[in-house]
Coordinates of C-alpha atoms in Angstrom, one line a residue:
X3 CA -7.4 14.5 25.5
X4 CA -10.3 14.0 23.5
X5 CA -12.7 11.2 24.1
X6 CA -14.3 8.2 21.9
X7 CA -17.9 9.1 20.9
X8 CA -20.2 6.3 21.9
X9 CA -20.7 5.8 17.9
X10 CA -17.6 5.4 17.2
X11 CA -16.9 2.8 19.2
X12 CA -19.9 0.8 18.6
X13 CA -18.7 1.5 14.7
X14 CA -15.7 -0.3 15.8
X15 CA -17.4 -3.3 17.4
X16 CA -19.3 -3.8 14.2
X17 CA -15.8 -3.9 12.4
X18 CA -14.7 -6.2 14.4
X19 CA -18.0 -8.3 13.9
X20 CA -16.9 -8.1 9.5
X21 CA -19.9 -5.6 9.0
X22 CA -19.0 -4.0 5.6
X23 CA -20.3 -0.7 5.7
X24 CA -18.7 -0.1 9.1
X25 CA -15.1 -0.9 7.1
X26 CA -16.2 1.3 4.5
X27 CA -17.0 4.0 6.9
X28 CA -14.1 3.4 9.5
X29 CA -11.7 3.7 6.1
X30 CA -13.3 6.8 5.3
X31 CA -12.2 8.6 8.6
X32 CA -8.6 7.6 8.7
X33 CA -8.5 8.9 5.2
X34 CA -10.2 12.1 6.3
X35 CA -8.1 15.3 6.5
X36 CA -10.8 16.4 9.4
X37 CA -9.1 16.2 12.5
X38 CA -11.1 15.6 14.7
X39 CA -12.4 13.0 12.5
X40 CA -9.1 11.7 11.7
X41 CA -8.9 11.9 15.9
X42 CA -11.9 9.6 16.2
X43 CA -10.4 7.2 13.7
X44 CA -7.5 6.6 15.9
X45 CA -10.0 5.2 18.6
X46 CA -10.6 2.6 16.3
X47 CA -7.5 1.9 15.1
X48 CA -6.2 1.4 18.8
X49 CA -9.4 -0.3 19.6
X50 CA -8.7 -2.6 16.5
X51 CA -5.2 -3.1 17.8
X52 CA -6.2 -4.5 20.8
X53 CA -8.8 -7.0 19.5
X54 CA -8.5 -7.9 16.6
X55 CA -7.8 -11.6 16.4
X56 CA -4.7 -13.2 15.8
X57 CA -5.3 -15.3 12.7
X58 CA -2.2 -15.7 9.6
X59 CA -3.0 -12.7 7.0
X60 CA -1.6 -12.0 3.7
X61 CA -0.3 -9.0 1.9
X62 CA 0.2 -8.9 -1.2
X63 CA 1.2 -5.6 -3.7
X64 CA 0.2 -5.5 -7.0
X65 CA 2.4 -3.7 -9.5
X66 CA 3.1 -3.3 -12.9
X67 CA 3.4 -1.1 -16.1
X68 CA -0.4 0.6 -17.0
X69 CA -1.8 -1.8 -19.6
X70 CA -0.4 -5.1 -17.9
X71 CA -4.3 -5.8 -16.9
X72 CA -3.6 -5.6 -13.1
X73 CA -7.0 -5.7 -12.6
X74 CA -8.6 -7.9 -14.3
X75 CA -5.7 -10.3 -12.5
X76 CA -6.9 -9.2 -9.3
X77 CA -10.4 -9.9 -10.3
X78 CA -9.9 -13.2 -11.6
X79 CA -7.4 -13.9 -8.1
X80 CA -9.8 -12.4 -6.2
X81 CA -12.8 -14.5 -7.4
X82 CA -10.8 -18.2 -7.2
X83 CA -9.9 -17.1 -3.7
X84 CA -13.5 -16.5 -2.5
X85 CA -14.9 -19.7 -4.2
X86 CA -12.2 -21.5 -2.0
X87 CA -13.3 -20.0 1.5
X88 CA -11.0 -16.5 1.5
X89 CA -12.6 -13.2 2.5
X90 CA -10.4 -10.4 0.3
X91 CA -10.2 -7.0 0.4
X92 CA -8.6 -4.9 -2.8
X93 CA -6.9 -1.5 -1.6
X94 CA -6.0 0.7 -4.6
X95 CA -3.1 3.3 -4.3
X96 CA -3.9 6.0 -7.3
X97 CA -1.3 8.5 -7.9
X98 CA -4.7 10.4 -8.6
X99 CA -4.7 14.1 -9.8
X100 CA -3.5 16.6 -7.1
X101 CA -6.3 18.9 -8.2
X102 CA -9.3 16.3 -8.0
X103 CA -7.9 14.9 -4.8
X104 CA -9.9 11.6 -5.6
X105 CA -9.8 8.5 -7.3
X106 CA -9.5 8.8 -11.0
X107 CA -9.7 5.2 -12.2
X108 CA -12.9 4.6 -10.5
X109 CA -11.6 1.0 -9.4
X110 CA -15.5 -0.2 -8.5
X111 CA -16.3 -0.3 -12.2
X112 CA -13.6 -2.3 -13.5
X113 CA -13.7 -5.2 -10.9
X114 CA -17.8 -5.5 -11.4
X115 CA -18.2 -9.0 -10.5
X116 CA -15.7 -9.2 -7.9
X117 CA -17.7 -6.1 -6.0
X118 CA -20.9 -7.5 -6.4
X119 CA -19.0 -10.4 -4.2
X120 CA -19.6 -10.7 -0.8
X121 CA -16.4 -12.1 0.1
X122 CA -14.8 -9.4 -1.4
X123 CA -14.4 -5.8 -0.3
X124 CA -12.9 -3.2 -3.2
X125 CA -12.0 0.3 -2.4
X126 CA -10.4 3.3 -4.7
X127 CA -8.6 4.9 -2.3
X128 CA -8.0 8.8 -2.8
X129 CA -5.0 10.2 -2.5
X130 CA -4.3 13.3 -1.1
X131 CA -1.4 14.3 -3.9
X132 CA 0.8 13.2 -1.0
X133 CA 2.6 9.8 -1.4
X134 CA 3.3 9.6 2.4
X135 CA -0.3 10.2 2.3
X136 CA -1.6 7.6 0.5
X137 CA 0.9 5.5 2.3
X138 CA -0.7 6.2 6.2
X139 CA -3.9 5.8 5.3
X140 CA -3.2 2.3 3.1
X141 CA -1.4 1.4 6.0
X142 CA -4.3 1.5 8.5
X143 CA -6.5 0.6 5.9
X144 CA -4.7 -2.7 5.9
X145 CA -5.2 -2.8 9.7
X146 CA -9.3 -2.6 9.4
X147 CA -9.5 -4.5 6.5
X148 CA -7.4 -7.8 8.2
X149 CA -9.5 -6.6 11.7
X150 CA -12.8 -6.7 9.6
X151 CA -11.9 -10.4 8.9
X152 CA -10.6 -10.4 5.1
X153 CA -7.3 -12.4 5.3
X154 CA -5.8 -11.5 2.0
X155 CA -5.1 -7.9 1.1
X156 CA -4.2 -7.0 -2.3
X157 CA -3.0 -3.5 -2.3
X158 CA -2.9 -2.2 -6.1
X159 CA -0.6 0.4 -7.3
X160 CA -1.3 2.0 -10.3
X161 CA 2.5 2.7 -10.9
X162 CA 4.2 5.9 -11.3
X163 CA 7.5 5.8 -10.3
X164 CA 8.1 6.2 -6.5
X165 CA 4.5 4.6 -5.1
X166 CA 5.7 0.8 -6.0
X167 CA 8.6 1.5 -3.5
X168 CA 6.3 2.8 -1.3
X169 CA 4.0 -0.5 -1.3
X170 CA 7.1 -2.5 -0.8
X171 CA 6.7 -1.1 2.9
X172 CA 3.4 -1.7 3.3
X173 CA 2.9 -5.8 2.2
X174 CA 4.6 -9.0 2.3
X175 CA 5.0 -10.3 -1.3
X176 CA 5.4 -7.9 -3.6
X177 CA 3.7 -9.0 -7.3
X178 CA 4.8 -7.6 -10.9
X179 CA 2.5 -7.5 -13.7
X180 CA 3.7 -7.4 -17.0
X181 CA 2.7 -7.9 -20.4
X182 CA 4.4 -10.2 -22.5
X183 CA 6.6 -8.0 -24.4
X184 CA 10.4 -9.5 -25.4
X185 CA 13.5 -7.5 -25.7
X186 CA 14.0 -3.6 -25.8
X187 CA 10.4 -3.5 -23.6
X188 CA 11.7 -5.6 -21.1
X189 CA 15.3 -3.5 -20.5
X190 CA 12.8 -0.2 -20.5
X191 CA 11.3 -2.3 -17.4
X192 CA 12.2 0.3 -14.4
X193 CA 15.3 -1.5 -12.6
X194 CA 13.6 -0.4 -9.3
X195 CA 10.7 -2.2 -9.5
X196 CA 12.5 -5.2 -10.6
X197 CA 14.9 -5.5 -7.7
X198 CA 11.6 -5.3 -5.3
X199 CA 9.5 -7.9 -6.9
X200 CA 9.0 -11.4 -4.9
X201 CA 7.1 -13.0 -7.8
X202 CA 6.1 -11.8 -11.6
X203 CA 3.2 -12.7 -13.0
X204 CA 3.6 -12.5 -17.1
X205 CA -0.2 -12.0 -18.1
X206 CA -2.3 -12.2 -21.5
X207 CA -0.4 -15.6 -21.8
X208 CA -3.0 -17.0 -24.3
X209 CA -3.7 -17.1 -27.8
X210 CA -1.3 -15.4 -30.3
X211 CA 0.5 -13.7 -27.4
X212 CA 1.5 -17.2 -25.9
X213 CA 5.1 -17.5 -27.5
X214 CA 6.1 -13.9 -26.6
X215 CA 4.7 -14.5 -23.1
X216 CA 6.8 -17.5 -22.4
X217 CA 9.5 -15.8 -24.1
X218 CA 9.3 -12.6 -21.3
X219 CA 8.9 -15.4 -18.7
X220 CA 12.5 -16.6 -19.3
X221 CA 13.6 -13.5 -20.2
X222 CA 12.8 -12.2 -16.5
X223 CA 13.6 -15.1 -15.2
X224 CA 17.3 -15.1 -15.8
X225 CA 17.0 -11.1 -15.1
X226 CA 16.5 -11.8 -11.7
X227 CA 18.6 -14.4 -11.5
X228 CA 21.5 -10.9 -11.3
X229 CA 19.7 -9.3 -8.8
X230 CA 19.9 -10.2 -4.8
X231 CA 16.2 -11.2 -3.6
X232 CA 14.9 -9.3 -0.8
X233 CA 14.3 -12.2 1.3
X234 CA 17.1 -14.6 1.7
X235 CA 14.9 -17.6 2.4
X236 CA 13.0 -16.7 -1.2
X237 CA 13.9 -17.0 -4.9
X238 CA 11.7 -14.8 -6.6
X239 CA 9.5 -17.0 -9.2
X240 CA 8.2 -16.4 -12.5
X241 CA 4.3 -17.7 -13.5
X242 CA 2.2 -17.2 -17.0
X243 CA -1.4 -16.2 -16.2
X244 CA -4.1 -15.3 -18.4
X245 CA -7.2 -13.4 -17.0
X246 CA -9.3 -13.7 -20.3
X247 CA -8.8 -17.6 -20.0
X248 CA -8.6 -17.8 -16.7
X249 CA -5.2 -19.8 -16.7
X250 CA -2.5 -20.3 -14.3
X251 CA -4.7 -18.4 -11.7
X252 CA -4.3 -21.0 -9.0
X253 CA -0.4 -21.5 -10.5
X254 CA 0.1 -18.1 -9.1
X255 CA -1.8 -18.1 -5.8
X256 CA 0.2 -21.4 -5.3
X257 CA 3.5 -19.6 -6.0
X258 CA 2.2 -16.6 -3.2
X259 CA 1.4 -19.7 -0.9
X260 CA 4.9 -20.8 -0.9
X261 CA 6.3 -17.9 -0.7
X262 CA 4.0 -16.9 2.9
X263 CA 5.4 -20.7 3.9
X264 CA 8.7 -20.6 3.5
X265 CA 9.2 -16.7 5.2
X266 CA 7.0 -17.6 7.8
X267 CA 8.7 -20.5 8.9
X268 CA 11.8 -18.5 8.8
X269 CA 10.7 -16.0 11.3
X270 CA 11.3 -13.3 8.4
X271 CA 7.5 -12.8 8.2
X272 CA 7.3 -11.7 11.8
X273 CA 10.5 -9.4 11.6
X274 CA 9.9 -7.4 8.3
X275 CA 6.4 -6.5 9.6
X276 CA 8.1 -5.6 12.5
X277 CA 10.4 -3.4 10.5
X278 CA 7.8 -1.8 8.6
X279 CA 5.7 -0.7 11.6
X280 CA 8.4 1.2 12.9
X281 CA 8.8 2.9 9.5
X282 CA 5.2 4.0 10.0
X283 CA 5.9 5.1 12.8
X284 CA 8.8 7.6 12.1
X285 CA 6.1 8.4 9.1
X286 CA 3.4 9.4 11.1
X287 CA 6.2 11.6 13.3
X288 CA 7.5 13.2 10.4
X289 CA 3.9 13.8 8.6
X290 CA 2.5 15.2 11.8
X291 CA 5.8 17.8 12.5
X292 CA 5.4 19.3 9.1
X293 CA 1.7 19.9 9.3
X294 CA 2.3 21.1 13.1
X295 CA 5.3 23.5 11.7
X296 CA 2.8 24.6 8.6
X297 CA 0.0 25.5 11.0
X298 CA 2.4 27.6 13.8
X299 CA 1.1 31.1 13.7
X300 CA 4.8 32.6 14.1
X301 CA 6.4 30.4 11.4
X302 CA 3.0 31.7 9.3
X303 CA 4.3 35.1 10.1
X304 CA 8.3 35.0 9.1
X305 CA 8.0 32.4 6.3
X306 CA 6.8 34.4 3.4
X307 CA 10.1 36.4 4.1
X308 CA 12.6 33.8 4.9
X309 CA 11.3 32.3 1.3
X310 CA 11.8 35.0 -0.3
X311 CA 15.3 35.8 0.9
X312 CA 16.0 32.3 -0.1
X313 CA 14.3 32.7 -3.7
X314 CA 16.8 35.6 -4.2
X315 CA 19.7 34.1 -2.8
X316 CA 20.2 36.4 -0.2
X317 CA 20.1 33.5 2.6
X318 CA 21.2 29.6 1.9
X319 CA 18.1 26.9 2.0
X320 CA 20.1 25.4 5.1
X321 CA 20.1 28.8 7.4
X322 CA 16.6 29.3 6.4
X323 CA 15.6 26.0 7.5
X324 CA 17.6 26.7 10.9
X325 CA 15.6 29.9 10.9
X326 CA 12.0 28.4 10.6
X327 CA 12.7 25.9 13.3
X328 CA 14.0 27.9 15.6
X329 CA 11.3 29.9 15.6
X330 CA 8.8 26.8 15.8
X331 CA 10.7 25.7 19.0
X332 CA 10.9 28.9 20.3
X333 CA 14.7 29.7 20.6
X334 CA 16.4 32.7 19.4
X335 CA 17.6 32.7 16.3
X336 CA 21.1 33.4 15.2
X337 CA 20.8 36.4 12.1

């Protein structure tokens, strides 16, 4: 087995101690597809796990439609939570480009004042191209970010489709963004997204938008009122908020407060984090077998054929698959 190098493990004392830079840097090698980086990482990680101290945390994913204003939300959240004595860290899952393999939204410059904060901790994550990707590493991230002593979380989708089902596994409360927009806009609302979210946030309530804000407030209100809440021991809620004018800011955070007090009183807390860690788990299995099966010098050797045999239709995707395993365990095959 490989060993700890004496910096990492002072890297992860000075985690532990809420040094910045070592978060930054700590993140930086659990989202590194070096492995023997990625191998040092885990030192950390299970260092983390086995210090870190056992104070209440909170996360919290932020969803919703591009053009909702996610985050200047989060920026406005993230400042009236610092000014009241909260250390919080913004995690951003980008369905970036497969191609750059990096963040594309550049997260830092929207959210200037909240990353000139020092309270506050921001980071664009990449993503590899690979959802279960971006979901491992936000995962851990989580881990050094709660270890590093920031107590609220915000993990920010910017949604495509599958990744807001995917942060439903990876926080507590999950938050919807939306616009205020009335009617056809709100049936177009993906159904999925809907049935996961704990609390909506209807923003740009202000000004000449105010009536058609309140208007999608009742609207999704009485949707959800059809649909069964994740959590039995939580109705989700519905709250106005308006970055620009900083309105119903602490209205939300209130609503998010209730919502951590009734489900930890219930226990459910406790036993959905429980859940989700053993879905990281099987995860990390499955993640770590593929790349292991990709890697295996004999199934490098038959694969290019067994594909094309499959192309052509000459072999069924199912015997193929029996085909590649067995050779990755070894046993004879069948044909």
């Amino acid at each position: 087995a490989k060993m700890a190098l004496p910096k990492t493990m002072d890297l992860a004392a000075r985690l532990l101690a809420g040094e910045r830079a070592a978060l930054a840097r700590a993140i930086t090698m659990v989202e590194s597809t070096n492995r023997d980086i990625y191998a040092q990482s885990q030192f950390i990680m299970k260092h983390v796990a086995e210090n870190r101290p056992a104070r209440p945390t909170q996360r919290i994913g932020m969803s919703g439609p591009p053009g909702a204003g996610k985050s200047t939300f989060i920026e406005a959240l993230g400042n009236y939570l610092t000014k009241t004595g909260n250390k919080v860290a913004v995690l951003t899952v980008d369905p970036s480009s497969t191609v750059s393999g990096g963040s594309i939204l550049g997260d830092k410059t929207r959210m200037t004042e909240l990353s000139r904060n020092s309270n506050a901790y921001i980071r664009p994550s990449p993503s590899s191209g690979l959802l279960g990707g971006v979901a491992r590493n936000t995962n851990e991230s989580i881990m050094l970010c709660e270890a590093a002593g920031y107590d609220t979380v915000l993990v920010e989708t910017v949604g495509v489709g599958q990744s807001e089902t995917a942060v439903a596994d990876m926080v507590d409360l999950v938050t919807l963004v939306v616009p205020p927009a009335a009617g056809d806009e709100l049936q177009g609302m993906k159904r999925g997204i809907m049935e996961i979210a704990d609390l909506v946030l209807v923003n740009k309530s202000d000004g000449a938008l105010l009536p058609a804000a309140r208007q999608t407030a009742t609207e999704y209100l009485s949707a959800l009122k059809y649909m069964r809440p994740r959590f039995s021991c939580w109705d989700p809620e519905v709250v106005c908020v308006s970055s620009a004018a900083n309105t119903g800011i602490a209205d939300s955070w209130a609503a998010m407060t209730r919502f951590f007090e009734q489900l930890r009183s219930a226990g459910t807390l406790e036993s959905n984090r429980r859940a989700q860690y053993k879905a990281w788990l099987w995860r990390h299995i499955e993640e770590q077998l593929v790349s292991e099966l990709r890697g295996h010098p004999a199934v490098q050797t038959i694969l290019p054929a067994i594909e094309a045999k499959v192309v052509e239709g000459k072999l069924t995707s199912g015997a193929g698959a029996d085909e590649v395993i067995a050779c990755f365990l070894g046993r004879p095959t069948h044909s």
